[in-house]
Structure formats: structure tokens, C-alpha cells
mmCIF file of the C-alpha atoms, coordinates in Angstrom:
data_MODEL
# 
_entry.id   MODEL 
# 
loop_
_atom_site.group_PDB 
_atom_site.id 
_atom_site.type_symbol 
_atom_site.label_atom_id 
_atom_site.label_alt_id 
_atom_site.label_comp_id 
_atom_site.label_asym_id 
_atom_site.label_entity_id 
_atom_site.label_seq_id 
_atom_site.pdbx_PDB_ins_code 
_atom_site.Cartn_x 
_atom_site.Cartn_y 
_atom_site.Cartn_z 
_atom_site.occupancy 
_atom_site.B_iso_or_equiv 
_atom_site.pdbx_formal_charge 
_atom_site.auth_seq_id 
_atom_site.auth_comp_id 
_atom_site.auth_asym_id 
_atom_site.auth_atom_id 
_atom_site.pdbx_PDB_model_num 
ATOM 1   C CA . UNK A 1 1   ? 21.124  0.974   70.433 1.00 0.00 ? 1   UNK A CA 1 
ATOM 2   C CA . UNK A 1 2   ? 20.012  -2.005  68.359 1.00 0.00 ? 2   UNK A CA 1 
ATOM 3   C CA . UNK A 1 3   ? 22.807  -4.230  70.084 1.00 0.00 ? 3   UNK A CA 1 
ATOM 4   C CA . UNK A 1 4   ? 21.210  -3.172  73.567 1.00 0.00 ? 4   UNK A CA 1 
ATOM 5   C CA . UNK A 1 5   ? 17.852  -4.317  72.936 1.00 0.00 ? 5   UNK A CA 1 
ATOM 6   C CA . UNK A 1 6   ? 19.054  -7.682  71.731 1.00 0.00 ? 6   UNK A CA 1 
ATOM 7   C CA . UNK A 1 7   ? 21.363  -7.769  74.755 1.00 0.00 ? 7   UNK A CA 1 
ATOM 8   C CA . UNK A 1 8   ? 18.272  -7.059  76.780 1.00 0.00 ? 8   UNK A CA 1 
ATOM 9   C CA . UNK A 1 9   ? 16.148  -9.728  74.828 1.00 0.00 ? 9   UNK A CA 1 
ATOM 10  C CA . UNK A 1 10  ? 18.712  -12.497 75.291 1.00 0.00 ? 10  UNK A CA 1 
ATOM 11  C CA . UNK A 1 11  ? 19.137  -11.140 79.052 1.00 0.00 ? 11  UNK A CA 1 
ATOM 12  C CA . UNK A 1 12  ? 15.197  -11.577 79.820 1.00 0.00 ? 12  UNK A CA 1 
ATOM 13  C CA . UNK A 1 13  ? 14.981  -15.243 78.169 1.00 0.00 ? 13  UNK A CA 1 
ATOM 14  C CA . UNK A 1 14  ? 17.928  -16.177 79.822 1.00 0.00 ? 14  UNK A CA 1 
ATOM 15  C CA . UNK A 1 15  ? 15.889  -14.824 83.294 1.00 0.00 ? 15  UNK A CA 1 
ATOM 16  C CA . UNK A 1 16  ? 12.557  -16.544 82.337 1.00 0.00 ? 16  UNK A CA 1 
ATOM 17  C CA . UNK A 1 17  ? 14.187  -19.929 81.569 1.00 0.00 ? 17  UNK A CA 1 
ATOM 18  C CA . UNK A 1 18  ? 16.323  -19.700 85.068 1.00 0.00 ? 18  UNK A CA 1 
ATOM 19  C CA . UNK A 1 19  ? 12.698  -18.685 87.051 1.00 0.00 ? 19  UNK A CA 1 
ATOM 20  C CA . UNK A 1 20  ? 10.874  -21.305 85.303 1.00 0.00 ? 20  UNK A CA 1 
ATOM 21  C CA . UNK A 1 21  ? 13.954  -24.054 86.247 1.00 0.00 ? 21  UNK A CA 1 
ATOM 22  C CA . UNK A 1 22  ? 13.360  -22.635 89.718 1.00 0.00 ? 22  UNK A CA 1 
ATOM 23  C CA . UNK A 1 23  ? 9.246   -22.909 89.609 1.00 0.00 ? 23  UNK A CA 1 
ATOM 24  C CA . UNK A 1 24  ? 8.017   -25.685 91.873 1.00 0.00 ? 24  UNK A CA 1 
ATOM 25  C CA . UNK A 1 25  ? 5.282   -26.398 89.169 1.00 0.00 ? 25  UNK A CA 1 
ATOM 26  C CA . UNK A 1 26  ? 6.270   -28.881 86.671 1.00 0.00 ? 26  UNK A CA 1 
ATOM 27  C CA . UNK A 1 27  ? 4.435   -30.621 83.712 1.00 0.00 ? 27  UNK A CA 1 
ATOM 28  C CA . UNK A 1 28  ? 5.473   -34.766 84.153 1.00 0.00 ? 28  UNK A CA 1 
ATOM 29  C CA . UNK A 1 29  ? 3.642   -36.931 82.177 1.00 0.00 ? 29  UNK A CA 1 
ATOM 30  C CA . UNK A 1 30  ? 1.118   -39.434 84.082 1.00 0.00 ? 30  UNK A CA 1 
ATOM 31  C CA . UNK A 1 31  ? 1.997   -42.960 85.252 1.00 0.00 ? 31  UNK A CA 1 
ATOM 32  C CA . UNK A 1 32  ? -1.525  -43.823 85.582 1.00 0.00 ? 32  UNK A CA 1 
ATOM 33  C CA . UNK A 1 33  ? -2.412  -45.250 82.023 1.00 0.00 ? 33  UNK A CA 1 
ATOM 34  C CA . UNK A 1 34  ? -5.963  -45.205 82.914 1.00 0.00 ? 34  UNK A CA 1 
ATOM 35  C CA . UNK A 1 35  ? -6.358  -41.639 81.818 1.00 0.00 ? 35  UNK A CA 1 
ATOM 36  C CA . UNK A 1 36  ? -5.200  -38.521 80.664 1.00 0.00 ? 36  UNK A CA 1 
ATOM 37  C CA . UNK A 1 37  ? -7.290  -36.123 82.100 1.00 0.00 ? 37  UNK A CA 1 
ATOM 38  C CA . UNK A 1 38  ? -6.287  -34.737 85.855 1.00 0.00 ? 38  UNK A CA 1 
ATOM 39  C CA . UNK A 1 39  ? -8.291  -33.325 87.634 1.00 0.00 ? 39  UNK A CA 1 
ATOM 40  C CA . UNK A 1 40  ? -7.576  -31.217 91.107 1.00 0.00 ? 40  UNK A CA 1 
ATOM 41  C CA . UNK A 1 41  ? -7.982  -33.782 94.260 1.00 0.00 ? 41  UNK A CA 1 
ATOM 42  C CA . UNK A 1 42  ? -9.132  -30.850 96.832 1.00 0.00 ? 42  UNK A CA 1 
ATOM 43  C CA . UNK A 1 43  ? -5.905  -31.168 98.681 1.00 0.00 ? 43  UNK A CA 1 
ATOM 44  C CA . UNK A 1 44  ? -3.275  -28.855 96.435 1.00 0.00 ? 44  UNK A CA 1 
ATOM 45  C CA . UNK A 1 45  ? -2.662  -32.360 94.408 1.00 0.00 ? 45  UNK A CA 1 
ATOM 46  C CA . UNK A 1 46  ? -3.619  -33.605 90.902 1.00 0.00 ? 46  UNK A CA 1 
ATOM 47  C CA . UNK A 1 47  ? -5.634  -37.414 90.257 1.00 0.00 ? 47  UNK A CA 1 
ATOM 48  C CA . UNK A 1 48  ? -6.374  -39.211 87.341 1.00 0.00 ? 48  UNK A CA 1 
ATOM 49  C CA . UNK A 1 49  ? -9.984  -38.637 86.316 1.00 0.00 ? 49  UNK A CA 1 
ATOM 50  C CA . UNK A 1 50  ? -12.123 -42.057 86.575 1.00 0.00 ? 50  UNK A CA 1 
ATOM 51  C CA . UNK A 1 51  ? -14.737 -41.724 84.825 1.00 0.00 ? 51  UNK A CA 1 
ATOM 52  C CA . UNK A 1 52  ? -17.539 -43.657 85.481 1.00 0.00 ? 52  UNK A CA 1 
ATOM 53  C CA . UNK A 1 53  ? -17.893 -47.381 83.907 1.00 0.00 ? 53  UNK A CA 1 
ATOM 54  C CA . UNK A 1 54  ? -19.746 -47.226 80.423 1.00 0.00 ? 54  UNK A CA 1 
ATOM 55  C CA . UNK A 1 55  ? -22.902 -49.107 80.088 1.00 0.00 ? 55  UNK A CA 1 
ATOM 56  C CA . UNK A 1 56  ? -23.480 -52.247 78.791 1.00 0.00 ? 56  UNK A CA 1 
ATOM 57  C CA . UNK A 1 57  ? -25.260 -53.081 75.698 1.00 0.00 ? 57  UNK A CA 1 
ATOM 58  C CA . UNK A 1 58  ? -29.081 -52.088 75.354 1.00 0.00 ? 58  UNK A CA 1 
ATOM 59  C CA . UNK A 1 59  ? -30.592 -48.397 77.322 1.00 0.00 ? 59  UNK A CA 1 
ATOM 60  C CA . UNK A 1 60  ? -28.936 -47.615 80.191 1.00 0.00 ? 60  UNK A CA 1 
ATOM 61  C CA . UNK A 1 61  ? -29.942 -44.906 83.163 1.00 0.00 ? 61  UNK A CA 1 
ATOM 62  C CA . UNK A 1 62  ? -28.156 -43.178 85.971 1.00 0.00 ? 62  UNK A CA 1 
ATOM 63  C CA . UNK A 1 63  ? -29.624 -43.867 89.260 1.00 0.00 ? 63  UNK A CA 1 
ATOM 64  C CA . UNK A 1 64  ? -29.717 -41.878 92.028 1.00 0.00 ? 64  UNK A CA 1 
ATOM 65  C CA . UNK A 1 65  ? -26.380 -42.793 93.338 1.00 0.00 ? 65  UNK A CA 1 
ATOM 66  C CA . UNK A 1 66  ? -24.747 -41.549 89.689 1.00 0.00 ? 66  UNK A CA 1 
ATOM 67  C CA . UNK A 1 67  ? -24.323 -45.122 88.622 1.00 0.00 ? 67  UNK A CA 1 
ATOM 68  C CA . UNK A 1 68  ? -25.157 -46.592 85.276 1.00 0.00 ? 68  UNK A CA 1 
ATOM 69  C CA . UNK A 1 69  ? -28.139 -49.134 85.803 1.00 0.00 ? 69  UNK A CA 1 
ATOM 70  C CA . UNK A 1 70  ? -30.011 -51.288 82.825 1.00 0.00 ? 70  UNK A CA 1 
ATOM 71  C CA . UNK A 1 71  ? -32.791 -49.638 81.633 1.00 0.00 ? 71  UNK A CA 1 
ATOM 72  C CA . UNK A 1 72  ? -36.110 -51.226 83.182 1.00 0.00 ? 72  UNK A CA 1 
ATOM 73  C CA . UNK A 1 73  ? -39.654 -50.017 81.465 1.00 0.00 ? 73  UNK A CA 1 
ATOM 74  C CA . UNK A 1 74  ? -42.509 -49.939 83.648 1.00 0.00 ? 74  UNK A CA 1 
ATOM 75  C CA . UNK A 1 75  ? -45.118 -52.681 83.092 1.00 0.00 ? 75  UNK A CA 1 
ATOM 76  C CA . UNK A 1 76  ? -47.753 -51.409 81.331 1.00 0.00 ? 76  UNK A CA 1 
ATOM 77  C CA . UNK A 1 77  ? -51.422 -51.424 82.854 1.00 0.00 ? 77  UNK A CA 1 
ATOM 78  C CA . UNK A 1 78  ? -53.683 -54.259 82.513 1.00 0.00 ? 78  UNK A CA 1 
ATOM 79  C CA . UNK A 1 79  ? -57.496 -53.510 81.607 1.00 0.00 ? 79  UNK A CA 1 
ATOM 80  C CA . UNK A 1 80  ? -59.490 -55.831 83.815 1.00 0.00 ? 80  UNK A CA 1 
ATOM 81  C CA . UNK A 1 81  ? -62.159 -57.273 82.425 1.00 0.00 ? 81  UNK A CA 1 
ATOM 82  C CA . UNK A 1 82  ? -65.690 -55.469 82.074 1.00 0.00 ? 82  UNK A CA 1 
ATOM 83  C CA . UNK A 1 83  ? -69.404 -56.649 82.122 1.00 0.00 ? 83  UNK A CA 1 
ATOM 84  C CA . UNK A 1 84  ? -71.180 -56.701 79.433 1.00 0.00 ? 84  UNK A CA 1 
ATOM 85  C CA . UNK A 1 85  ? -73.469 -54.069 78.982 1.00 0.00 ? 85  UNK A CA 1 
ATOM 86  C CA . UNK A 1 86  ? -76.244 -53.390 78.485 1.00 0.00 ? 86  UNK A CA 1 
ATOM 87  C CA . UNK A 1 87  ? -78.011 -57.170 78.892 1.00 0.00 ? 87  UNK A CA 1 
ATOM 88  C CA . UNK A 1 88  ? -77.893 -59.443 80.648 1.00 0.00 ? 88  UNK A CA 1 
ATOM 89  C CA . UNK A 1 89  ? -77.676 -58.378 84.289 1.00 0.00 ? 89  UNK A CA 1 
ATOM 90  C CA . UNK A 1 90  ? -75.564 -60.607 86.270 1.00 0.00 ? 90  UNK A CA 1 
ATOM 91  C CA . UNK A 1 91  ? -77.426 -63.889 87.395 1.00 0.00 ? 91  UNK A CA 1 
ATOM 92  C CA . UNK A 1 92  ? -77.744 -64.976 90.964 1.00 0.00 ? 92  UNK A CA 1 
ATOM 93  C CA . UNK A 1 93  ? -78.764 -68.922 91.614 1.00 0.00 ? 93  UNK A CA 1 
ATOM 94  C CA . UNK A 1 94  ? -80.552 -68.826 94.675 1.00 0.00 ? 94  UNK A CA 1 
ATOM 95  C CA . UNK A 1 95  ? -80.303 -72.383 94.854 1.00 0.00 ? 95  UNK A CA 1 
ATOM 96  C CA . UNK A 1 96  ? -76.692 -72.662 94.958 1.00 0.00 ? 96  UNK A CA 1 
ATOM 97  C CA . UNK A 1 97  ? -75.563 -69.179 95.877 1.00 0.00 ? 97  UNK A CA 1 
ATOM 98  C CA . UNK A 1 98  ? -73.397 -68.976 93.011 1.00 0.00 ? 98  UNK A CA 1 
ATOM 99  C CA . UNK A 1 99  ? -73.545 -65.611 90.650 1.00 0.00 ? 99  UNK A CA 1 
ATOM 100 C CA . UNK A 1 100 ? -73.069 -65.516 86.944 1.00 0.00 ? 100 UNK A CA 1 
ATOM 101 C CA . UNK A 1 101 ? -71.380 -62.640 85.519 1.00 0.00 ? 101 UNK A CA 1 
ATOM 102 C CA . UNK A 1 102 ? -70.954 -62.273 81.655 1.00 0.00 ? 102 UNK A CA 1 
ATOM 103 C CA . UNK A 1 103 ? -67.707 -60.346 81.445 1.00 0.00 ? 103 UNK A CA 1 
ATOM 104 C CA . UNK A 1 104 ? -65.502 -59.161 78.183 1.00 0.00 ? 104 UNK A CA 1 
ATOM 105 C CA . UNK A 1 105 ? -61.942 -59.295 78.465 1.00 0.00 ? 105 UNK A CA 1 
ATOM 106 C CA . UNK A 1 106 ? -59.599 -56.190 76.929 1.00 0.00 ? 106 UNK A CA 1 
ATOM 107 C CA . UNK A 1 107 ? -59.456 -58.072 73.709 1.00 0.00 ? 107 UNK A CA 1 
ATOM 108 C CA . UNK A 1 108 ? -63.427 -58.305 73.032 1.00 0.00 ? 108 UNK A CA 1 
ATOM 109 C CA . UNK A 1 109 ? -63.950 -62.121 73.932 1.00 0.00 ? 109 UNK A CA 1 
ATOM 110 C CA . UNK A 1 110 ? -66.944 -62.517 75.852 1.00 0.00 ? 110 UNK A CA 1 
ATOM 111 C CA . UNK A 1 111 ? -66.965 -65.264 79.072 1.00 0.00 ? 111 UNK A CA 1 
ATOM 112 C CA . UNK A 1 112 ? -69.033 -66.277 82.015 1.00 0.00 ? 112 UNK A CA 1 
ATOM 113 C CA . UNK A 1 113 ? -67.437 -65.695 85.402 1.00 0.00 ? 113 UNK A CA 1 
ATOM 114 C CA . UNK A 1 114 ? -68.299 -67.335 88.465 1.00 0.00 ? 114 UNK A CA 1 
ATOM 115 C CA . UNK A 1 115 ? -68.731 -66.295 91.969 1.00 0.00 ? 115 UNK A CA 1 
ATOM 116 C CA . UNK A 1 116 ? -69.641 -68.654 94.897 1.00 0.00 ? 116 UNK A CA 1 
ATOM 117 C CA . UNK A 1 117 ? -72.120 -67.356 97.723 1.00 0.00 ? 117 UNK A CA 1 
ATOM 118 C CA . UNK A 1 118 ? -68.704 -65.976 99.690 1.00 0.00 ? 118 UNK A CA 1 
ATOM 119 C CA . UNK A 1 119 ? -68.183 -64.331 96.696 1.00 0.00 ? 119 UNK A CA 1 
ATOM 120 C CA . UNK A 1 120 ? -64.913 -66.040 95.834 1.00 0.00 ? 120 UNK A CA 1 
ATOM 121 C CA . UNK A 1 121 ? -64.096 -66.665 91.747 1.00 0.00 ? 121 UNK A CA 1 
ATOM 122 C CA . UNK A 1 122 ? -64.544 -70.242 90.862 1.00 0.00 ? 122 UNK A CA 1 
ATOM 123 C CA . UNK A 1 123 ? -62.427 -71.355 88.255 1.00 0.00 ? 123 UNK A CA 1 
ATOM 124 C CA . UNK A 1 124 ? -62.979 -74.259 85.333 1.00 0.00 ? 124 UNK A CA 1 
ATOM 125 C CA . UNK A 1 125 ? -62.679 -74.791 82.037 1.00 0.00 ? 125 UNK A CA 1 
ATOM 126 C CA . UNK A 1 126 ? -65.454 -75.492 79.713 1.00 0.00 ? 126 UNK A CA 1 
ATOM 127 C CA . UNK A 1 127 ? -68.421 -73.336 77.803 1.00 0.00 ? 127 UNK A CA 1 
ATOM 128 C CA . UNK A 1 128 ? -72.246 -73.468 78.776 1.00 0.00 ? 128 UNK A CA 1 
ATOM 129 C CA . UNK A 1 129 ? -75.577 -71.153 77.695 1.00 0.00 ? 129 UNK A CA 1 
ATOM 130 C CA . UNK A 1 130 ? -76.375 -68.254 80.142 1.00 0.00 ? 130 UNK A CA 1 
ATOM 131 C CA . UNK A 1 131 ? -78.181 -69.676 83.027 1.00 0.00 ? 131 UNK A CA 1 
ATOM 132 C CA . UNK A 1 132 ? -81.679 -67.916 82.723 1.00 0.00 ? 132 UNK A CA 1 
ATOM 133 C CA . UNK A 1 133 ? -82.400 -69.326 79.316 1.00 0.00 ? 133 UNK A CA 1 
ATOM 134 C CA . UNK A 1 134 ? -83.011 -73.108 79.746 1.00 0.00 ? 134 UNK A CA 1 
ATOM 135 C CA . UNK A 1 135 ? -80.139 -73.758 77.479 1.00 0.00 ? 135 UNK A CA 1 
ATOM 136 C CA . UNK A 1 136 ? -81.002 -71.566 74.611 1.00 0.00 ? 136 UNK A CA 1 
ATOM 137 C CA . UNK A 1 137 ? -79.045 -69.394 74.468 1.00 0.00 ? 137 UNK A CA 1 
ATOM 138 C CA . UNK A 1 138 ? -75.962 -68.619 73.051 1.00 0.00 ? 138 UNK A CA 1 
ATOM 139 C CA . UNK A 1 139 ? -73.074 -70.493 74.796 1.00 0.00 ? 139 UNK A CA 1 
ATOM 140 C CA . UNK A 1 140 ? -69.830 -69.198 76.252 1.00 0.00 ? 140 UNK A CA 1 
ATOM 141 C CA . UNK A 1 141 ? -66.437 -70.223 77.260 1.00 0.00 ? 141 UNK A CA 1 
ATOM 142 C CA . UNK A 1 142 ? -66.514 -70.055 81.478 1.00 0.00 ? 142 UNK A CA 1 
ATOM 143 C CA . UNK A 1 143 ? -62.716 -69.048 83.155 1.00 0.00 ? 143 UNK A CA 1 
# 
């Protein structure tokens, strides 16, 4: 009895190594040195997997097409400038049209701004006193 089974044990490897010889599906090793991985190509074949390019130094993003793309941050918002509140009122000089404007920029400096009679910023360097005090008052740079 025992030398049956291990006639029938020998028998059945013998049987699985000649179906396996026989099998169309074979393990070869890849000549693509790229990779390792396969991966099924959709048409009964195998492909190298190609994975996609790493990114560069600093942050990097996938876009919308799945590529790798430098990281860009937004730019961040600007604060226009303000008026000064609550005195003085913006000045208008009927004589020349021109408008005075005491503004403060985001970092608290305080300037004059100019506007022509089309309204139109006039730019120059320089300081002066707010217009409507004869000269003294306090003075300020004009962009």
C-alpha cells in the first residue's frame, strides 16, 4: 500500500512538471532594464511599467494632464492704499483742478496723492504741508 501512494506521488509530479512544460505561460525575465514591474498592456500582452518622471528639486504638483509641474504659489493680495480718516477730507484746488488726497499705505506711512482735474494720478517726488494750511502744517512725502 505504502509503495502505491509513493508510486502515485512520483506519478502526479512527473504529470504536473510535463503540463507545466506544455503551458503556453512562461516566467522570462525582462529585457527592458527600465523596470521591473509589468503591467497588462490591454491586448493579452505584458509592458514595462513607466512610471512617471520624478520631480525636480523644490514642491512639485500634478497638473491636470498627470504630469509633475514646479510648484507655483499664488501672489498674495496687495492692500491698496487707504485715506486717512477721520481729517482731513480730501482737498480740491479750484484753481488748478488738481485734488489732494492724504492716503496711508499698508505699512502705516502717510503721503499726499495727486489727482489732476481728469482725474488722472500725477506722480513726483518730493514732500510739502497739506494744501489748506498756508504751509503750517505738518509736511508729507507726495508719490
Amino acid at each position: 500500500m505504502r509503495s502505491m501512494i509513493k508510486t502515485a506521488a512520483v506519478i502526479g509530479a512527473f504529470a504536473a512538471a510535463l503540463a507545466s512544460n506544455a503551458s503556453s505561460v512562461r516566467a522570462e525575465p525582462s529585457m527592458d532594464n527600465r523596470s521591473t514591474i509589468q503591467v497588462d498592456d490591454g491586448k493579452g500582452g505584458w509592458k514595462p511599467y513607466d512610471p512617471p518622471p520624478k520631480p525636480g528639486q523644490g514642491i512639485s504638483v500634478i497638473d491636470e494632464n498627470g504630469d509633475w509641474v514646479p510648484y507655483k504659489p499664488k501672489k498674495p493680495v496687495v492692500k491698496p492704499p487707504k485715506l486717512v480718516k477721520p481729517l482731513p477730507k480730501p482737498y480740491h484746488d479750484k484753481r488748478t483742478g488738481w485734488t489732494f488726497y492724504l492716503m496711508q499705505a499698508p505699512n502705516g506711512v502717510q503721503y499726499i496723492q495727486i489727482e489732476d482735474a481728469n482725474g488722472a494720478d500725477l506722480h513726483f517726488g518730493g514732500s510739502m504741508a497739506w494744501p489748506n494750511t498756508g504751509g503750517a502744517g505738518p509736511v508729507y512725502p507726495v508719490n
